[in-house]
Coordinates of C-alpha atoms in Angstrom, one line a residue:
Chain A
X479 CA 0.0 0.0 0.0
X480 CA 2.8 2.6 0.8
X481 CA 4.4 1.4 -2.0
X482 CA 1.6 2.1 -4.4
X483 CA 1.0 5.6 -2.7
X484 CA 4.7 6.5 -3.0
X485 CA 4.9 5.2 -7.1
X486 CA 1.4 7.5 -7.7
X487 CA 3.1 10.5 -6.2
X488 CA 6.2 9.7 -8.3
X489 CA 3.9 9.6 -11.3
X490 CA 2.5 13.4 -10.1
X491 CA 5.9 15.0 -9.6
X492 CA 6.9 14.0 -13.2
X493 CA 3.2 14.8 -14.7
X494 CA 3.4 18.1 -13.1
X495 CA 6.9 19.1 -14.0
X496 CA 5.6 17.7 -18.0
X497 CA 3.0 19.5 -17.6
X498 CA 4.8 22.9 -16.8
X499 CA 7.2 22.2 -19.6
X500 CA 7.6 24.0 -23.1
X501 CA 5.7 21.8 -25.2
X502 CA 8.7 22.4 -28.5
X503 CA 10.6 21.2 -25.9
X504 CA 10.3 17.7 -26.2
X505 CA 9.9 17.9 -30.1
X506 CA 13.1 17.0 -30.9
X507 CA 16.4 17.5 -31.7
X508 CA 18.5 19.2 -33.9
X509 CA 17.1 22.6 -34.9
X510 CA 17.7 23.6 -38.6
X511 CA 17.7 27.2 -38.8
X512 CA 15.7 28.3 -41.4
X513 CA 16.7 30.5 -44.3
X514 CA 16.9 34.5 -43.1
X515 CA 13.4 36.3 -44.6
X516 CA 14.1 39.2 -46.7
X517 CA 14.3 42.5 -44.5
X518 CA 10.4 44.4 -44.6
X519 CA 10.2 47.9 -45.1
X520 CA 9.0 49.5 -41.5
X521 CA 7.1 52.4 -40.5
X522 CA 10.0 53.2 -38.3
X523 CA 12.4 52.3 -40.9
X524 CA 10.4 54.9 -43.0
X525 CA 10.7 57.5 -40.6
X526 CA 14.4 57.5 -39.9
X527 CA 15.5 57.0 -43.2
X528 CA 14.0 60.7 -44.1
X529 CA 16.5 63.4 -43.9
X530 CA 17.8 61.3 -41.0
X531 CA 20.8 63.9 -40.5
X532 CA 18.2 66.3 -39.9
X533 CA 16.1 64.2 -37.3
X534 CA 16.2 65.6 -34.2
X535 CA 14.2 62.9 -32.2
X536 CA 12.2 60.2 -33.2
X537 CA 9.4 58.8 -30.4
X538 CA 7.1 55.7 -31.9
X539 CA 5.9 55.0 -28.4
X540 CA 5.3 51.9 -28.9
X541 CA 6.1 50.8 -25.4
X542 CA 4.0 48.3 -23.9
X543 CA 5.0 48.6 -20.3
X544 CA 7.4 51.5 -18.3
X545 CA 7.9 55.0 -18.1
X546 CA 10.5 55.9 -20.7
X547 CA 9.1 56.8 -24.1
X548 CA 11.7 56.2 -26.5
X549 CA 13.4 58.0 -29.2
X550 CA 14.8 56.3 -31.5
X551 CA 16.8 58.5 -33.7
X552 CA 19.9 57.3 -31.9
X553 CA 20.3 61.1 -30.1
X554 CA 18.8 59.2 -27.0
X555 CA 16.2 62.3 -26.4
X556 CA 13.9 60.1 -24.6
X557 CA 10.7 61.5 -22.9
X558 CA 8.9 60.3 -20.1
X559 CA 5.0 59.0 -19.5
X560 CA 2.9 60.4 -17.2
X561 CA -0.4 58.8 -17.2
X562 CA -0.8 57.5 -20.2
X563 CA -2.3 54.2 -21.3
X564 CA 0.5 51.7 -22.8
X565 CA -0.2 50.0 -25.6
X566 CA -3.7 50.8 -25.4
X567 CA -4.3 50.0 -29.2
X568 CA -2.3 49.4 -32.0
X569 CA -1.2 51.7 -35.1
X570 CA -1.2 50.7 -38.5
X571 CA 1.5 49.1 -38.6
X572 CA 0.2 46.5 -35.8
X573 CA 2.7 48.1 -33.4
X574 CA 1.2 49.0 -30.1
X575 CA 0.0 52.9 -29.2
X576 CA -0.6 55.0 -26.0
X577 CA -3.8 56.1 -25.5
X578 CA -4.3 59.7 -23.4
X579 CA -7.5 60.2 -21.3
X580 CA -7.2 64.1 -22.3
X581 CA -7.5 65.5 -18.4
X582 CA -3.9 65.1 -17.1
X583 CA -1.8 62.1 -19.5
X584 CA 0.9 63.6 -21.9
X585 CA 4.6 62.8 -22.3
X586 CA 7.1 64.9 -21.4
X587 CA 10.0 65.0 -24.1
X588 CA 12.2 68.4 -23.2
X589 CA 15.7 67.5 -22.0
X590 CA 18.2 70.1 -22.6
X591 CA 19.6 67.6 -25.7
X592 CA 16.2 68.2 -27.3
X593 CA 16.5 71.9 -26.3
X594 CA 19.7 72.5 -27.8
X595 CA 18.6 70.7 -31.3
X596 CA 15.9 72.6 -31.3
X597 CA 15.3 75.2 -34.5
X598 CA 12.2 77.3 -33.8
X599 CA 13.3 78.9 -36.9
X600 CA 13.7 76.1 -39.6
X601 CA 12.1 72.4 -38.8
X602 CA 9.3 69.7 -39.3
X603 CA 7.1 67.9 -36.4
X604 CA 5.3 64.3 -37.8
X605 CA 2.8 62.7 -35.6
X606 CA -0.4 60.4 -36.2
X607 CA -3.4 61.0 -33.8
X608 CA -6.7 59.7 -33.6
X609 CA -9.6 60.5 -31.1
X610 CA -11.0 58.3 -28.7
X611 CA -14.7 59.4 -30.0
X612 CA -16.2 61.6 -32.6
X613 CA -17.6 63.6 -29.6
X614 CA -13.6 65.1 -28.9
X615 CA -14.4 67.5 -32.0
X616 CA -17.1 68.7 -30.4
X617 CA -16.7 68.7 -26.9
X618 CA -15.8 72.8 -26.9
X619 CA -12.3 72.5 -25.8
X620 CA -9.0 73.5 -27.7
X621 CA -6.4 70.0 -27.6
X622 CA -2.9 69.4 -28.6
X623 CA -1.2 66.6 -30.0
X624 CA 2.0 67.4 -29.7
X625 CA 3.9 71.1 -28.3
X626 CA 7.0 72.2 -28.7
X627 CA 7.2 75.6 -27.5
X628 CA 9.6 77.9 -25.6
X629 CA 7.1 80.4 -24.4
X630 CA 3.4 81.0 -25.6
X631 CA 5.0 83.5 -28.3
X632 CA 7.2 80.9 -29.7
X633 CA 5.7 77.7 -30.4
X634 CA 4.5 75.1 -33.0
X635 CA 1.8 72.6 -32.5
X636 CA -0.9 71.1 -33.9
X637 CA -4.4 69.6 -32.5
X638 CA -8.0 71.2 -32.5
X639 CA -9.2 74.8 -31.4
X640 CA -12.8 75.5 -29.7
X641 CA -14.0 75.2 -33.1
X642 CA -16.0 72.1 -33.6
X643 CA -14.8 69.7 -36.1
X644 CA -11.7 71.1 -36.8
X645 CA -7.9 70.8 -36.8
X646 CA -5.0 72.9 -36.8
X647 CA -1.5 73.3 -37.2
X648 CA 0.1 76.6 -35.8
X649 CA 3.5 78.4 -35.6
X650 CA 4.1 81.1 -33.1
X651 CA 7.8 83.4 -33.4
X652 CA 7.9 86.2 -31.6
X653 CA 4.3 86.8 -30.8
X654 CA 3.5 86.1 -34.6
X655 CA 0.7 83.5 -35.1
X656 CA 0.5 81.0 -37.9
X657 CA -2.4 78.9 -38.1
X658 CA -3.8 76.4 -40.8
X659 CA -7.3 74.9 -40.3
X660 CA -9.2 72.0 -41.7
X661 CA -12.8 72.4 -40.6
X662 CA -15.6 69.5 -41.5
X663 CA -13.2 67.4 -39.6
X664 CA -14.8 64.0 -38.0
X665 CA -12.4 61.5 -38.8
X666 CA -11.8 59.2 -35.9
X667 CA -9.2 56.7 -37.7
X668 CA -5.5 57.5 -37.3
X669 CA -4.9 60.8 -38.7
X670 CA -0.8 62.1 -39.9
X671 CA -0.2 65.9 -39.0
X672 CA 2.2 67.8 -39.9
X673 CA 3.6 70.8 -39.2
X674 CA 6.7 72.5 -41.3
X675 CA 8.4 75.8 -40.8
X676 CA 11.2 78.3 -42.5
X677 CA 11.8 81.8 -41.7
X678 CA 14.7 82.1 -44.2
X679 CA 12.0 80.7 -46.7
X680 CA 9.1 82.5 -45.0
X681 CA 6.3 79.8 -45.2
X682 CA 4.9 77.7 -42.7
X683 CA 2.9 74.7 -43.9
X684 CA 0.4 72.3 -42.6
X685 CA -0.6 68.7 -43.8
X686 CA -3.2 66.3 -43.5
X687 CA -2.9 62.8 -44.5
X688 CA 0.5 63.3 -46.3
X689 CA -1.3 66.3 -48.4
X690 CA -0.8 70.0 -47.4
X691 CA -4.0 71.8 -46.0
X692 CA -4.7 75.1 -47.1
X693 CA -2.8 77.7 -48.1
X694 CA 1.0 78.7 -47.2
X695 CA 1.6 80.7 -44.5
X696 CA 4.0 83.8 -44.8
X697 CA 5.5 86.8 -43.0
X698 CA 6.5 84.7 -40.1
X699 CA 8.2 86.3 -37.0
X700 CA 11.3 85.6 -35.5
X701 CA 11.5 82.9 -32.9
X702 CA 12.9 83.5 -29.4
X703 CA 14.0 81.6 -26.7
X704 CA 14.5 77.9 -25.5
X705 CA 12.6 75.5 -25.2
X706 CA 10.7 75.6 -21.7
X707 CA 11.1 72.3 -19.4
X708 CA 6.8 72.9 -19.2
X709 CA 6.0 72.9 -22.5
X710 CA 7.0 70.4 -24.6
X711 CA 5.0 67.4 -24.2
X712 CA 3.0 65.0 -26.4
X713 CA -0.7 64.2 -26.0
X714 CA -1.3 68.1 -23.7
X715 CA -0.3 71.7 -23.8
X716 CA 2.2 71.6 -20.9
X717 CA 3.1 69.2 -18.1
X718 CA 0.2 70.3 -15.8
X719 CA -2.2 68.3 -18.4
X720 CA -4.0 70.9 -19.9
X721 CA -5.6 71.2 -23.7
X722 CA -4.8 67.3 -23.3
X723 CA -5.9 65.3 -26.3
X724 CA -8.3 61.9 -25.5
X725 CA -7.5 59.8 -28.0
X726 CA -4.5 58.0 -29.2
X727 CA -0.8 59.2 -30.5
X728 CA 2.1 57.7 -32.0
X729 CA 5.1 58.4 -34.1
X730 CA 6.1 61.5 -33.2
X731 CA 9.1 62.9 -35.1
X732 CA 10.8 66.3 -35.1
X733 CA 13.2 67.4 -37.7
X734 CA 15.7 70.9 -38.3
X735 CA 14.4 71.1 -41.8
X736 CA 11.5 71.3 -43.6
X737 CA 10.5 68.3 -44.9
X738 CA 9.2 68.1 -48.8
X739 CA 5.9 67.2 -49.7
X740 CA 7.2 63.9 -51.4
X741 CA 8.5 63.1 -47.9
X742 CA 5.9 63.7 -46.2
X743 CA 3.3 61.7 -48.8
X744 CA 6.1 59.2 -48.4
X745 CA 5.8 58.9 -44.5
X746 CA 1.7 59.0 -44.9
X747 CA 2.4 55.3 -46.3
X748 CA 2.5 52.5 -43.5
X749 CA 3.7 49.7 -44.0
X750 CA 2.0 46.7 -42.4
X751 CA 4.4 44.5 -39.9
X752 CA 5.4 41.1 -41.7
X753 CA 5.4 38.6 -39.0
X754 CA 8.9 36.8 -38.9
X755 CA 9.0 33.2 -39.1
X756 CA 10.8 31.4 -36.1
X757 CA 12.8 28.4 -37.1
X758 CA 11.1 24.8 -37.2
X759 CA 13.1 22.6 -35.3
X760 CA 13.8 18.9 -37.7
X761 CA 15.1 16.0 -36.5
X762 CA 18.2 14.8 -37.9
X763 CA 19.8 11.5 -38.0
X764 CA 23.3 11.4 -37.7
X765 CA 24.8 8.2 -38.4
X766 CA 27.8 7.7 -36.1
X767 CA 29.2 5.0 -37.8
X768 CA 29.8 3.1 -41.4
X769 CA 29.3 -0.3 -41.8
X770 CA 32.7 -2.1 -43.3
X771 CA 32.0 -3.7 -46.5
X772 CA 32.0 -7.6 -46.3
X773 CA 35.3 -9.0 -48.3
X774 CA 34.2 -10.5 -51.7
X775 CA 35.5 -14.3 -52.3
X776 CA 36.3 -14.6 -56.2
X777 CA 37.4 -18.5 -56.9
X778 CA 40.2 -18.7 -59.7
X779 CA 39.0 -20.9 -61.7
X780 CA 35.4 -21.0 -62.2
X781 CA 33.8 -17.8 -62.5
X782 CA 31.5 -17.6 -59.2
X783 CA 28.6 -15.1 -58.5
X784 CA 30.4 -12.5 -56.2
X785 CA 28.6 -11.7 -52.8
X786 CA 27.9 -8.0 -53.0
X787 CA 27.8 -6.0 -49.5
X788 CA 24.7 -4.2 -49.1
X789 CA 26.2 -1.9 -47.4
X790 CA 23.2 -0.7 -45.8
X791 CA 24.5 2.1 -43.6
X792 CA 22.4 2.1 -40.3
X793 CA 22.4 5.0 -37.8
X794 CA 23.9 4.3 -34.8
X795 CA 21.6 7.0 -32.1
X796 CA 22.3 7.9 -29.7
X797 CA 19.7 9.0 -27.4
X798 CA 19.5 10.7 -24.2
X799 CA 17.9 13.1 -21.9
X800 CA 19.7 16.2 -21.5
X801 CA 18.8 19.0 -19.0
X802 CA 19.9 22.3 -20.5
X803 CA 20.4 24.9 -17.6
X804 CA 18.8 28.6 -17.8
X805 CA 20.7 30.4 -21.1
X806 CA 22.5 27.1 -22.3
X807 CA 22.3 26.1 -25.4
X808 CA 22.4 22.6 -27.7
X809 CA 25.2 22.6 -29.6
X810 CA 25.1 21.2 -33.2
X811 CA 27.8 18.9 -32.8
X812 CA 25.2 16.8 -30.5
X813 CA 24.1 14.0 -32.1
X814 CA 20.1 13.5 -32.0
X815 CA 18.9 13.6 -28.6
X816 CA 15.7 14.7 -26.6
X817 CA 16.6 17.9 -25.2
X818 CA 14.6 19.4 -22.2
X819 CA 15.4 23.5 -21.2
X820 CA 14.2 23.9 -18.1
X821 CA 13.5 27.3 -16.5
X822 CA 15.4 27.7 -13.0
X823 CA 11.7 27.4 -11.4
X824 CA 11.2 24.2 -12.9
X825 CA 14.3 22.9 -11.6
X826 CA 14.0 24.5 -8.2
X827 CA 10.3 22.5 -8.2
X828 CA 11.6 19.5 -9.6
X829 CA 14.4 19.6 -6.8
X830 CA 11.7 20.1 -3.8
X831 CA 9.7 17.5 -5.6
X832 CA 12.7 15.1 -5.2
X833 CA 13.9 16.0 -1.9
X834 CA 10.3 15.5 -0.7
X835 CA 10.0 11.9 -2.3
X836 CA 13.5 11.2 -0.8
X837 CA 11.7 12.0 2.7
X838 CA 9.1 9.4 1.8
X839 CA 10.8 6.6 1.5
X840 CA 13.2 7.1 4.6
X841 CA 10.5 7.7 6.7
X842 CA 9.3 4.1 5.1
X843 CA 12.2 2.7 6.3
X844 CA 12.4 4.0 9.6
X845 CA 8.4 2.8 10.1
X846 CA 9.6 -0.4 9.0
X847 CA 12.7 -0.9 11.2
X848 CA 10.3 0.2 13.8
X849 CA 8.3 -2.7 13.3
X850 CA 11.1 -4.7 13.3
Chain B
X1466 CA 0.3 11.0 5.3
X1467 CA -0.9 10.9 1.7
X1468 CA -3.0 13.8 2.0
X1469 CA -0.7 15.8 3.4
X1470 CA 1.4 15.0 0.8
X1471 CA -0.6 15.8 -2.2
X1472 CA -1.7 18.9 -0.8
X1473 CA 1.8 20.0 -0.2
X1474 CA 2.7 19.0 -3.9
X1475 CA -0.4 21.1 -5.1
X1476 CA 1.3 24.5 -2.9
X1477 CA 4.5 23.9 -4.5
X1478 CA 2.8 24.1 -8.3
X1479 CA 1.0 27.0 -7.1
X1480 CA 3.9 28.9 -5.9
X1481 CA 5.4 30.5 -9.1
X1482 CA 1.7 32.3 -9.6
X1483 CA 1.8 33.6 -5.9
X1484 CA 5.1 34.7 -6.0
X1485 CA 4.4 36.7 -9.0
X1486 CA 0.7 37.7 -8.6
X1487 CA -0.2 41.2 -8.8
X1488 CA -1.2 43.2 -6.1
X1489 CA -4.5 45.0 -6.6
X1490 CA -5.2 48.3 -6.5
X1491 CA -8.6 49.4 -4.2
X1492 CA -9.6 52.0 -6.6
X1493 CA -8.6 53.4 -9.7
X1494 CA -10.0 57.3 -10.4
X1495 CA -10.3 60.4 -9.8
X1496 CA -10.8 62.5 -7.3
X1497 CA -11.0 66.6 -7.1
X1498 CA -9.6 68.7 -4.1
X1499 CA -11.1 72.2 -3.5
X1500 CA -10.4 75.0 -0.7
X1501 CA -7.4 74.5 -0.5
X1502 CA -5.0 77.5 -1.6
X1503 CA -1.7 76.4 -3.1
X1504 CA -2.6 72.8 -2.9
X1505 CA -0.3 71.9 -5.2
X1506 CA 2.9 72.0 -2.6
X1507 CA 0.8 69.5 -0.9
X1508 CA -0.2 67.1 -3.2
X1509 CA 2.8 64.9 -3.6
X1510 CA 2.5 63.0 0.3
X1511 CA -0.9 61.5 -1.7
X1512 CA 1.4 59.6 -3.8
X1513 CA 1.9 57.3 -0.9
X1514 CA -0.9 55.5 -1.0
X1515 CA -0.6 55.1 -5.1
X1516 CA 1.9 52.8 -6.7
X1517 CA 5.1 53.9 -8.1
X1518 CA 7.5 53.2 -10.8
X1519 CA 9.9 51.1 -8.1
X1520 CA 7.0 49.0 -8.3
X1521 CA 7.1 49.1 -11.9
X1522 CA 3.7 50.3 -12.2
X1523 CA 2.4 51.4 -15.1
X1524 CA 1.9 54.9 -15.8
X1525 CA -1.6 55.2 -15.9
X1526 CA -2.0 53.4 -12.3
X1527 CA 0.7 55.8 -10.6
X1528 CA -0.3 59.3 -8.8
X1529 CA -1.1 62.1 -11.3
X1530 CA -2.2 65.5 -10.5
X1531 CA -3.4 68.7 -12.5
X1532 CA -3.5 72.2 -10.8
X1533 CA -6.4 74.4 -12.0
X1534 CA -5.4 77.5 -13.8
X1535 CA -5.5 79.3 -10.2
X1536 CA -3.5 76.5 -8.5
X1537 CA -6.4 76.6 -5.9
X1538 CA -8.1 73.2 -6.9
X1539 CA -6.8 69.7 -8.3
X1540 CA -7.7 66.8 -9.6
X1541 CA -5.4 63.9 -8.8
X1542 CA -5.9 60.5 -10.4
X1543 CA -4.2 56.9 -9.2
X1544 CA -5.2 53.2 -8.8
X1545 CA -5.1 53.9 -5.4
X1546 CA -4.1 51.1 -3.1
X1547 CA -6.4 52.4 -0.5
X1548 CA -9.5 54.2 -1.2
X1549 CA -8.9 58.3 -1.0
X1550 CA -11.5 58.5 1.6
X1551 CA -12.2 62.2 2.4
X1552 CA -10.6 61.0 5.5
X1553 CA -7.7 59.5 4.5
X1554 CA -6.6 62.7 2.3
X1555 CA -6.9 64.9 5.3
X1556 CA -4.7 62.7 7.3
X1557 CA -2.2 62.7 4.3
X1558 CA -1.9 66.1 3.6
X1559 CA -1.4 66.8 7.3
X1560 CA 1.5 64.4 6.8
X1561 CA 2.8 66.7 4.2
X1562 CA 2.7 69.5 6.2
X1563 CA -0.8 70.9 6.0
X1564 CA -2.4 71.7 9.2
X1565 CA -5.4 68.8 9.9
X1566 CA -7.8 71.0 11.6
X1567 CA -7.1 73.2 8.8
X1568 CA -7.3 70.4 5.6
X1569 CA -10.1 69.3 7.7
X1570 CA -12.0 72.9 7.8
X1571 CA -11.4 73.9 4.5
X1572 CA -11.5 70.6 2.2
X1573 CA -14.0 70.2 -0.3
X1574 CA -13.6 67.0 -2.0
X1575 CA -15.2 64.9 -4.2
X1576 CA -14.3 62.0 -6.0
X1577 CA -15.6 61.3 -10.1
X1578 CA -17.8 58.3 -10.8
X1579 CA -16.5 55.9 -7.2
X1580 CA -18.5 53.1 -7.7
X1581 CA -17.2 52.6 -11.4
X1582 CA -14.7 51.9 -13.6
X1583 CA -11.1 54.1 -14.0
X1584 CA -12.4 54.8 -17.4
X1585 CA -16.2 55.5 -15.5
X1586 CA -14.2 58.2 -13.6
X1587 CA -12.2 60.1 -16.7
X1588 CA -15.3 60.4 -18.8
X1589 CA -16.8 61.8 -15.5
X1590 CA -13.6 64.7 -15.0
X1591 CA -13.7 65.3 -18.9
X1592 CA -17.6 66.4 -18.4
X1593 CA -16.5 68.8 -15.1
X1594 CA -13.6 70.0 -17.3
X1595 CA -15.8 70.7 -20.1
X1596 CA -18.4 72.3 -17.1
X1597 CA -15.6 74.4 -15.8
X1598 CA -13.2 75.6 -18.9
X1599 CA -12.6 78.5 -17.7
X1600 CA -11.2 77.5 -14.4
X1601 CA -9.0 74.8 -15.5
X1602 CA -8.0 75.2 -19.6
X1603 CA -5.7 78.4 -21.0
X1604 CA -7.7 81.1 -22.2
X1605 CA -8.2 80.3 -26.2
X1606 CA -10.0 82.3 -28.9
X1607 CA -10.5 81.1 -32.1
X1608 CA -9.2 81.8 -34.9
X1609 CA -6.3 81.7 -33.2
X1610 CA -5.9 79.1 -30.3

């Protein structure tokens, strides 16, 4: 009876610890990489490959989980969340996006890099928004996007005003105020914005969907100052929340130059994410060793059928159970084998497991000596 | 014996889920603080009962606040891990240096949609906010905003 109740909880510990394990693991074998997949053209790829030695910061958030929001561009100009949703939905690219509750979420992208890249008087700013509801064009209230500003004189953004159904992109310099509008505006899909600005070419433009809205702007000011530590945020007006935009943001890009219309239709296009295959593991039999040919007896005087070998190679396996600590790795020079990678809880379980069947039986013993 | 022994078995499978189970938060909304001058100094002790990043918290369940254009009046959002009781926020700002019989006297405070969800709450602050532009969004006049 004890004997039966120990060989069922034997039968547990290994049914739970197969149970917990990766079912590829016990596959097989040898894993044949499979052939690379040709490299997929990338939103992001997109993005930094347009006058990249002009782009100042590049922030996809895309982040599913922490508080550090990117950029990309390689300057290392990251921003920081405050409140906002992560991975809340996905752009259209499948990549995951931030949605903002438009009261007090944004993300706060001054550092004093971004400060000192800064050109209030010659850039671009890229980003794709969307609204949470059709009733955010209509709710009375003037929302940002994005803002990049160093005072309320100097300053570019883009987002809605009090005006229902309607969206703008403005440039302030020096108390100067640029603004393009597109009214009849209730799209709630993901919408690209863009905002560019020259003062040695005097226009400021706004786009729409990779098209410019409206006419060009001229007889811009001059812009002054730095970029304040308040005011430069994504998804609000300033740190403290306010003209927040409920909805959804992503890809938010800021050049020194002012992009062309080609690039900008160019970056309207998104490319849709190509999943990457992951290798199929395949067994492989490796014969370890070659039969010798059987010696052929040819009598000398009468011509005799020779005996030919068949020289049927057989595969010698070898097979065993391997346990493959955390991070190792089979190598390929193993012949075929059933490989297990266990996780360091798995082990740690499969120890206790052990060490409590181990108690088991001694105290078995000592029962029995005790009857003894 | 054998009891025992399964039952310890099933803990042991169980432990890798409680050793990594989230904690959960008692609330998560919105709440608005009123007669309070300058509340703003004080509104960081509030964080305490709110997770924070050491935790790795997300940023949408870790203390926010927003000052209304006066800096008299706040609304501070958090999945709080105790429920901001009007009681509890007095005691806290005390603890931050605000003077209870004081927080106590002069606190209006209200908290946006309680008995529903976190998004329940922020659709209830966005109607307030659209209630009360003028005492929490920068003064904007078309065409030029």
């Amino acid at each position: 009876m004890q004997r039966s109740r120990l060989l069922i909880a034997l039968l547990l510990c290994v049914a739970l610890v197969g149970l917990q394990a990766p079912a590829a693991a016990f596959a097989s074998c040898l894993v044949t990489p499979a052939p690379s997949p040709t490299p997929q053209p990338t939103y992001h790829g997109n993005v930094l490959g347009t006058q990249s030695a002009h782009l100042l910061a590049y922030w996809p958030l895309a982040e599913a989980s922490g508080s550090t929001a990117a950029d990309i561009s390689g300057s290392g100009r990251n921003g920081t969340y405050s409140g906002a949703t992560l991975n809340a939905t996905t752009f259209l690219d499948g990549n995951p996006a931030p949605s903002f509750d438009g009261i007090n979420d944004y993300v706060d992208v001054y550092s004093t890099s971004f400060a000192a890249a800064f050109n209030g008087a010659e850039g671009s700013a890229l980003a794709w928004q969307k609204v949470s509801s059709s009733s955010v064009y209509t709710d009375g209230t003037a929302r940002r996007s994005f803002s990049f500003a160093a005072s309320a004189a100097n300053r570019v953004l883009a987002g809605r005003p009090t005006t229902d159904n309607t969206i703008i992109g403005f440039y302030a310099a020096g108390g100067v105020n640029k603004q393009v509008s597109l009214g009849s505006f209730t799209d709630t899909n993901w919408v690209q914005v863009v905002v560019t600005w020259s003062h040695s070419a005097d226009q400021m433009k706004f786009y729409e969907d990779g098209a410019q809205v409206g006419t060009t702007m001229t007889g811009l000011g001059t812009w002054a100052g730095s970029l304040d530590p308040i005011r430069n945020v994504i998804g609000a007006n300033t740190t403290n929340g306010d003209q927040g935009w409920p909805g959804y943001i992503a890809n938010v890009a800021v050049w020194d130059t002012i992009l062309t219309s080609g690039e900008i239709s160019a970056l309207y296009s998104v490319p849709t994410v190509v999943p990457t295959e992951t290798p199929v593991p395949t067994c492989t039999l490796t014969p370890t060793n070659t039969p010798t040919p059987t010696p052929t007896w040819t009598p000398t005087n009468t011509p005799t059928p020779t005996l030919t070998p068949t020289n049927t190679p057989t595969a010698d396996l070898y097979t065993y159970i391997t346990v493959i600590p955390p991070g190792g790795t089979v190598s390929d020079s193993h012949p075929a084998a059933l490989v297990y990678q266990a996780t360091a809880g798995q082990i740690l379980i499969a120890l206790l497991l052990s060490a409590l069947l181990l108690l088991a039986l001694f105290e078995k013993m000592l029962r029995a000596r005790g009857r003894k | 014996m054998r009891k025992q022994f399964l039952a310890l078995v099933l803990a042991l499978s169980l432990l890798p889920h409680l050793v990594f189970a989230q904690t959960s938060a008692a609330w998560c909304g919105y709440a608005l603080i009123q007669g309070i001058p300058g509340i703003g100094s004080y509104l960081q002790i509030l964080s305490l009962i709110a997770p924070d990043a050491s935790g790795q918290a997300d940023p949408d369940q870790r203390f926010q606040s927003r000052l209304s254009l006066d800096g008299n009046q706040a609304i501070v959002e958090a999945c709080w891990k105790v429920f901001p009781t009007r009681s509890v926020i007095v005691n806290l700002l005390a603890l931050g240096g605000l003077d209870n019989q004081i927080a106590d006297g002069l606190l209006e405070y209200s908290l946006f949609a309680p008995d529903g969800s976190h998004e329940d709450s922020a659709a209830s602050v966005r109607a307030y906010l659209a209630l009360h532009r003028d005492e929490w969004e920068p003064p904007c006049s078309d065409p030029v905003c």
